[in-house]
Short mmCIF file of C-alpha atoms in Angstrom, two decimals:
data_model
loop_
_atom_site.label_atom_id
_atom_site.label_comp_id
_atom_site.label_asym_id
_atom_site.label_seq_id
_atom_site.Cartn_x
_atom_site.Cartn_y
_atom_site.Cartn_z
CA MET A 1 -0.18 0.12 0.15
CA ARG A 2 1.22 3.41 -0.96
CA LYS A 3 2.06 5.76 1.77
CA ARG A 4 -0.46 8.76 2.24
CA ILE A 5 0.66 12.08 2.62
CA ILE A 6 -1.71 15.07 3.41
CA PHE A 7 -0.78 18.03 1.81
CA TYR A 8 -2.09 21.03 4.04
CA SER A 9 -2.26 24.79 3.44
CA SER A 10 -4.83 27.02 5.25
CA ILE A 11 -5.99 28.64 2.17
CA LYS A 12 -9.64 29.54 1.92
CA ASP A 13 -10.17 28.50 -1.69
CA LYS A 14 -9.14 24.79 -2.32
CA SER A 15 -9.02 25.58 -6.06
CA LEU A 16 -5.70 27.27 -5.41
CA PHE A 17 -4.00 23.85 -5.06
CA ASN A 18 -4.59 23.65 -8.73
CA THR A 19 -3.91 27.10 -9.73
CA GLN A 20 -1.00 28.08 -7.72
CA LYS A 21 2.26 26.93 -9.15
CA PHE A 22 4.25 26.17 -6.12
CA TYR A 23 1.46 23.93 -4.76
CA GLN A 24 1.03 22.11 -8.35
CA ILE A 25 4.54 21.33 -8.66
CA ASP A 26 5.26 19.90 -4.98
CA ILE A 27 2.03 17.90 -5.23
CA LEU A 28 3.22 16.36 -8.51
CA ILE A 29 6.51 15.66 -7.14
CA LEU A 30 5.11 13.91 -4.08
CA LYS A 31 2.87 11.75 -6.61
CA ASP A 32 5.84 10.77 -8.68
CA LEU A 33 7.66 9.74 -5.42
CA GLY A 34 4.84 7.37 -4.95
CA TYR A 35 2.65 8.70 -2.41
CA ASN A 36 -1.08 9.10 -2.28
CA VAL A 37 -1.61 12.59 -1.98
CA ILE A 38 -4.69 14.13 0.05
CA LEU A 39 -5.43 17.69 -0.31
CA SER A 40 -6.64 19.58 2.91
CA ASN A 41 -7.16 23.09 3.92
CA LYS A 42 -8.92 22.27 7.28
CA ILE A 43 -7.19 21.80 10.59
CA MET A 44 -9.69 19.39 11.59
CA ASP A 45 -8.56 16.98 9.05
CA ALA A 46 -5.49 16.28 11.13
CA PHE A 47 -7.70 14.63 13.66
CA LYS A 48 -8.45 11.94 10.96
CA PHE A 49 -5.16 10.10 11.69
CA TRP A 50 -6.21 6.90 10.13
CA LYS A 51 -6.42 8.50 6.82
CA TYR A 52 -2.84 9.61 6.46
CA ASP A 53 0.76 8.79 7.36
CA ILE A 54 2.66 12.01 6.92
CA VAL A 55 1.86 15.72 6.76
CA PHE A 56 3.44 17.96 4.27
CA GLY A 57 2.30 21.47 4.98
CA TYR A 58 2.88 25.05 3.41
CA PHE A 59 3.81 27.99 5.33
CA PHE A 60 4.96 28.21 8.91
CA ARG A 61 2.19 29.64 10.60
CA TYR A 62 -1.47 28.00 10.88
CA SER A 63 0.33 24.81 9.83
CA PHE A 64 1.50 24.57 13.20
CA PHE A 65 -1.68 23.79 14.55
CA PHE A 66 -2.09 20.67 11.97
CA ILE A 67 1.21 19.28 12.68
CA LEU A 68 0.88 19.53 16.43
CA ILE A 69 -2.16 17.32 16.23
CA ALA A 70 -0.46 15.05 13.74
CA LYS A 71 2.66 14.83 16.09
CA ILE A 72 0.16 13.61 18.81
CA PHE A 73 -0.82 10.95 16.78
CA GLY A 74 2.88 9.95 15.85
CA LYS A 75 3.10 11.21 12.35
CA GLN A 76 5.97 12.79 10.73
CA SER A 77 5.67 16.29 9.08
CA TYR A 78 7.56 18.45 6.68
CA LEU A 79 7.03 22.35 6.17
CA THR A 80 7.92 24.47 3.35
CA GLY A 81 7.00 27.71 1.67
CA GLY A 82 8.51 31.21 1.67
CA ILE A 83 8.47 33.16 5.20
CA ASP A 84 7.88 36.83 3.99
CA ALA A 85 7.09 37.96 7.53
CA LEU A 86 10.82 37.06 8.80
CA ASP A 87 12.03 40.16 6.94
CA LEU A 88 11.63 42.83 9.54
CA ASN A 89 11.90 45.70 6.93
CA TYR A 90 9.04 44.19 4.90
CA ALA A 91 6.72 42.94 7.49
CA GLY A 92 6.94 45.40 10.30
CA LYS A 93 7.57 44.70 13.98
CA LYS A 94 4.57 43.05 14.89
CA ALA A 95 4.01 40.81 12.02
CA TYR A 96 7.70 39.97 12.26
CA TYR A 97 7.40 38.90 16.03
CA ILE A 98 4.44 37.01 15.42
CA GLN A 99 6.01 34.94 12.56
CA LYS A 100 9.11 34.50 14.53
CA ILE A 101 7.06 32.72 17.39
CA PHE A 102 5.35 30.56 14.89
CA PHE A 103 8.45 29.54 13.23
CA LYS A 104 10.05 28.46 16.48
CA LEU A 105 6.95 26.48 17.32
CA CYS A 106 6.98 24.85 13.90
CA TYR A 107 10.66 23.84 14.21
CA TRP A 108 10.23 22.44 17.58
CA ILE A 109 7.75 19.83 16.50
CA THR A 110 8.42 19.34 12.73
CA THR A 111 10.56 16.60 11.32
CA LYS A 112 12.07 19.15 8.66
CA CYS A 113 11.49 22.57 7.83
CA ILE A 114 12.36 22.81 4.16
CA ILE A 115 13.52 26.57 3.18
CA VAL A 116 13.33 27.80 -0.34
CA SER A 117 15.46 30.77 -0.65
CA ARG A 118 18.80 32.00 0.65
CA GLU A 119 17.34 35.14 2.01
CA ASP A 120 14.67 33.04 4.24
CA LEU A 121 17.57 30.85 5.08
CA LYS A 122 19.41 33.83 6.38
CA HIS A 123 16.46 34.72 8.53
CA VAL A 124 15.93 31.24 9.80
CA GLU A 125 19.49 30.78 10.87
CA GLU A 126 19.34 33.82 13.08
CA ILE A 127 16.50 32.35 14.96
CA VAL A 128 17.56 28.68 15.32
CA GLY A 129 21.45 29.42 15.91
CA ASN A 130 23.59 26.45 15.98
CA ASN A 131 20.76 23.89 16.24
CA LYS A 132 20.08 23.55 12.54
CA SER A 133 19.22 19.78 12.71
CA ARG A 134 15.77 20.08 11.50
CA ILE A 135 16.65 22.73 8.62
CA ALA A 136 16.72 21.44 5.06
CA TYR A 137 17.43 23.64 1.93
CA SER A 138 15.43 23.21 -1.48
CA GLU A 139 14.65 26.19 -3.71
CA HIS A 140 11.54 25.78 -5.74
CA THR A 141 11.65 24.36 -9.27
CA ILE A 142 9.78 24.32 -12.54
CA ASP A 143 9.45 22.06 -15.65
CA THR A 144 12.42 23.81 -17.56
CA SER A 145 11.75 21.89 -20.64
CA MET A 146 8.49 23.97 -21.24
CA PHE A 147 10.48 27.21 -21.46
CA ILE A 148 13.34 26.41 -23.54
CA GLY A 149 13.22 26.59 -27.68
CA GLY A 150 11.80 30.18 -27.76
CA ARG A 151 13.11 33.17 -29.63
CA LYS A 152 16.36 34.82 -29.05
CA LEU A 153 16.23 38.04 -27.20
CA SER A 154 16.85 40.18 -30.14
CA GLU A 155 13.92 38.56 -31.91
CA LYS A 156 11.23 39.19 -29.08
CA GLU A 157 8.72 41.57 -29.26
CA ARG A 158 9.77 44.67 -27.27
CA ASN A 159 6.73 44.22 -24.85
CA PHE A 160 6.58 43.93 -20.98
CA VAL A 161 4.94 41.04 -19.13
CA THR A 162 3.98 40.62 -15.25
CA VAL A 163 2.16 38.10 -13.50
CA GLY A 164 -0.07 38.49 -10.42
CA TRP A 165 -3.37 37.34 -8.66
CA GLN A 166 -5.56 40.40 -8.71
CA GLY A 167 -8.02 39.28 -6.21
CA THR A 168 -7.41 42.16 -3.75
CA GLU A 169 -5.87 45.56 -4.08
CA GLY A 170 -3.33 44.48 -1.58
CA ASN A 171 -1.89 41.78 -3.38
CA VAL A 172 -1.68 43.99 -6.61
CA LYS A 173 0.42 46.41 -4.74
CA ARG A 174 2.35 43.47 -2.68
CA LYS A 175 3.40 42.14 -6.32
CA GLY A 176 4.25 45.72 -7.36
CA ILE A 177 1.97 45.70 -10.45
CA ASP A 178 1.24 49.36 -9.84
CA LYS A 179 4.77 50.34 -9.73
CA ALA A 180 5.53 48.35 -12.97
CA LEU A 181 2.91 50.41 -14.51
CA ILE A 182 4.31 53.72 -13.27
CA LEU A 183 7.77 52.79 -14.49
CA PHE A 184 6.26 51.43 -17.72
CA TYR A 185 4.75 54.86 -18.30
CA SER A 186 8.07 56.52 -17.95
CA LEU A 187 9.79 54.10 -20.27
CA LYS A 188 7.08 54.68 -22.72
CA GLN A 189 8.17 58.17 -23.16
CA LYS A 190 11.47 57.09 -24.87
CA GLN A 191 11.51 56.43 -28.40
CA GLU A 192 12.36 52.69 -28.06
CA PHE A 193 9.44 51.81 -25.98
CA ALA A 194 6.82 54.34 -27.50
CA ASN A 195 5.08 51.34 -29.34
CA SER A 196 5.47 49.09 -26.26
CA LYS A 197 2.69 47.16 -24.56
CA ILE A 198 2.60 45.68 -21.00
CA LEU A 199 0.49 42.49 -20.41
CA ILE A 200 -0.85 41.63 -16.89
CA LEU A 201 -1.57 38.08 -16.52
CA GLY A 202 -3.49 36.57 -13.41
CA ARG A 203 -7.05 36.02 -12.32
CA ASN A 204 -9.04 39.28 -11.95
CA GLY A 205 -10.54 40.53 -8.93
CA SER A 206 -10.95 43.69 -6.90
CA GLY A 207 -7.40 44.65 -7.50
CA THR A 208 -8.22 44.79 -11.25
CA LEU A 209 -10.55 47.84 -10.55
CA PHE A 210 -7.63 49.48 -8.58
CA LEU A 211 -5.34 48.82 -11.69
CA GLN A 212 -8.01 50.10 -14.14
CA ARG A 213 -7.96 53.47 -12.39
CA LEU A 214 -4.31 53.67 -12.31
CA ILE A 215 -4.29 52.83 -16.09
CA GLU A 216 -6.68 55.63 -16.89
CA LYS A 217 -4.75 58.07 -14.68
CA LEU A 218 -1.65 57.32 -16.48
CA GLY A 219 -3.14 57.49 -19.90
CA LEU A 220 -2.13 53.92 -20.73
CA LYS A 221 -5.51 52.40 -21.79
CA ASP A 222 -4.13 51.53 -25.39
CA SER A 223 -0.91 50.28 -24.14
CA VAL A 224 -2.21 47.76 -21.22
CA ILE A 225 -3.69 44.33 -21.86
CA ILE A 226 -5.16 42.77 -18.82
CA THR A 227 -5.48 39.25 -19.92
CA GLY A 228 -7.16 37.76 -16.84
CA GLU A 229 -6.28 34.19 -15.88
CA VAL A 230 -4.48 32.30 -18.87
CA SER A 231 -3.57 28.78 -19.23
CA GLU A 232 0.05 27.36 -18.34
CA GLU A 233 0.71 27.10 -22.28
CA GLU A 234 -0.48 30.66 -22.85
CA LYS A 235 1.59 32.19 -19.99
CA ILE A 236 4.82 30.22 -21.39
CA SER A 237 3.92 31.77 -24.73
CA TYR A 238 3.87 35.48 -23.51
CA LEU A 239 7.10 34.76 -21.69
CA LYS A 240 8.87 33.43 -24.58
CA ASN A 241 7.64 35.99 -27.10
CA ASN A 242 8.14 39.19 -25.09
CA LYS A 243 11.32 40.73 -24.15
CA TYR A 244 10.72 42.23 -20.67
CA TYR A 245 9.36 41.06 -17.35
CA PHE A 246 8.44 42.80 -14.25
CA GLN A 247 8.61 41.62 -10.56
CA LEU A 248 8.71 44.62 -8.28
CA SER A 249 7.08 42.68 -5.34
CA ASP A 250 7.56 44.15 -1.92
CA TYR A 251 8.86 40.54 -0.93
CA GLU A 252 9.13 37.12 -2.72
CA GLY A 253 9.41 34.00 -0.64
CA PHE A 254 11.16 32.82 -3.76
CA GLY A 255 9.51 33.98 -6.84
CA ILE A 256 8.50 31.23 -9.29
CA ALA A 257 7.18 33.58 -12.01
CA ALA A 258 10.41 35.61 -12.28
CA LEU A 259 12.38 32.35 -12.55
CA GLU A 260 10.06 31.36 -15.49
CA ALA A 261 10.78 34.55 -17.32
CA LEU A 262 14.54 34.16 -16.75
CA ILE A 263 14.46 30.67 -18.01
CA ALA A 264 12.22 31.66 -20.92
CA GLY A 265 14.88 34.11 -21.80
CA ASP A 266 13.47 37.43 -20.78
CA ILE A 267 15.31 40.33 -19.02
CA VAL A 268 13.81 40.61 -15.57
CA ILE A 269 13.35 44.00 -13.93
CA HIS A 270 13.04 43.02 -10.32
CA SER A 271 12.97 44.56 -6.70
CA GLY A 272 15.73 42.20 -5.51
CA LYS A 273 13.54 41.31 -2.28
CA GLY A 274 13.36 38.18 -0.66
CA GLY A 275 13.92 35.27 -3.08
CA LEU A 276 14.79 37.58 -5.76
CA ASN A 277 18.10 38.63 -4.01
CA ASN A 278 19.66 35.60 -5.90
CA HIS A 279 22.78 35.62 -7.99
CA ILE A 280 20.95 34.26 -10.86
CA TYR A 281 19.40 37.66 -11.42
CA ASP A 282 22.66 39.50 -11.15
CA ASN A 283 22.86 40.34 -15.13
CA HIS A 284 19.29 41.41 -14.92
CA ILE A 285 17.91 44.79 -13.59
CA LYS A 286 17.27 45.63 -9.96
CA VAL A 287 14.92 48.69 -9.11
CA ASN A 288 15.09 50.13 -5.71
CA ILE A 289 11.29 49.94 -4.90
CA ASP A 290 11.87 51.61 -1.42
CA ASP A 291 12.44 55.01 -3.65
CA ASP A 292 10.46 56.63 -6.01
CA VAL A 293 10.55 54.40 -9.30
CA THR A 294 9.82 57.33 -11.53
CA ALA A 295 13.06 59.07 -10.44
CA GLN A 296 14.81 55.55 -11.50
CA SER A 297 13.41 55.44 -14.87
CA GLU A 298 16.32 56.93 -16.75
CA ALA A 299 18.66 54.70 -15.07
CA VAL A 300 16.53 51.73 -15.89
CA TYR A 301 16.26 52.98 -19.50
CA GLN A 302 20.02 53.25 -19.88
CA GLN A 303 20.48 49.47 -18.39
CA LEU A 304 17.82 48.22 -20.62
CA ILE A 305 19.35 49.70 -24.04
CA ASN A 306 22.91 48.69 -22.79
CA ILE A 307 22.20 45.28 -21.37
CA ASP A 308 24.64 42.56 -22.09
CA THR A 309 22.34 40.32 -24.09
CA GLU A 310 24.88 37.29 -24.32
CA ALA A 311 24.81 37.23 -20.30
CA ILE A 312 21.12 37.23 -20.15
CA GLU A 313 20.76 34.49 -22.66
CA LYS A 314 23.65 32.54 -20.57
CA SER A 315 21.92 32.81 -17.39
CA ALA A 316 18.84 30.87 -18.68
CA ILE A 317 21.01 28.20 -19.87
CA ASP A 318 22.73 28.06 -16.74
CA CYS A 319 19.53 27.55 -14.71
CA LEU A 320 18.05 24.88 -16.87
CA GLN A 321 19.36 21.93 -14.78
CA TYR A 322 19.50 23.22 -11.23
CA TYR A 323 16.02 24.66 -11.30
CA ASP A 324 14.22 21.74 -12.94
CA ASN A 325 11.81 19.56 -11.13
CA CYS A 326 13.97 16.75 -11.19
CA ARG A 327 16.24 18.47 -8.56
CA ARG A 328 13.65 19.21 -6.23
CA LYS A 329 12.57 15.62 -6.49
CA ASP A 330 15.85 14.40 -5.62
CA ASP A 331 16.03 16.88 -2.70
CA PHE A 332 12.78 15.43 -1.34
CA LYS A 333 14.08 11.91 -1.50
CA ARG A 334 17.15 12.94 0.40
CA ILE A 335 15.10 15.13 3.12
CA MET A 336 12.30 12.71 3.62
CA GLU A 337 14.75 9.82 3.45
CA ILE A 338 12.84 7.78 0.79
#
């Protein structure tokens, strides 16, 4: 009989297990490893100990309660996901100290904490000190084979793409889509980008109305395409065929969409926050989102027109093996001692 693993996250909408990339990939990997995967977003499911053997939880907060119950029943548990609130500059003191307490609680009772970015690892090591026995490291991955074979950078359309769920205005701002639009407006004043468009991908919601008001204010109605939710194939096609990608997030636990854009051969214009503070983006363009992005538009423009295209294309090739799903699958085998 295959081992049963209950995959838990405190999300309200269970359909996100099928739409959020990081969930999708880890669920697929666990299935490939031979587990019977049961999806759950309800803490009470932890009491049904006869239905599962192992807990695989997402995020180091409400998952604590699930794995605590599971531990009472003698179950192993693994936790992963970005830990945004452990960045004091991003989260603020109250959110930081709450997250710090939750992480410590999770660390005491879980089998392994699987950290997904170097920035998160730095914050975690400050908390646990020398006792790192329950820390494992495995960055997120994608199916890199789907992103190769696109146009060369010189052949791509001179358009910009960004990806973000628009269910709330808060998430739109957290993903920096508003900042991307403001910076895009400034770049459009340059001859090279006068005919450029920006494509905003992601499920529409109340945040879309906020974006539409901003687009109207900036006079960008004819230059912005809000696609709504698109299929995986459509998203990849957008990334392969357009030249620039915005990820001006306040914080990214890892940043899967930015990684996808990089491997698709795009120039990534990013904030360098959280998982975006990764050496793989060194040849790309970093924007200080803590300052006025408009004031930085000239510097961004100069970097865009003078960018080392060979370095950009090489960075995509260099990432193909390490950031493929096969590597995270191997990590899970090692961490979970399969």
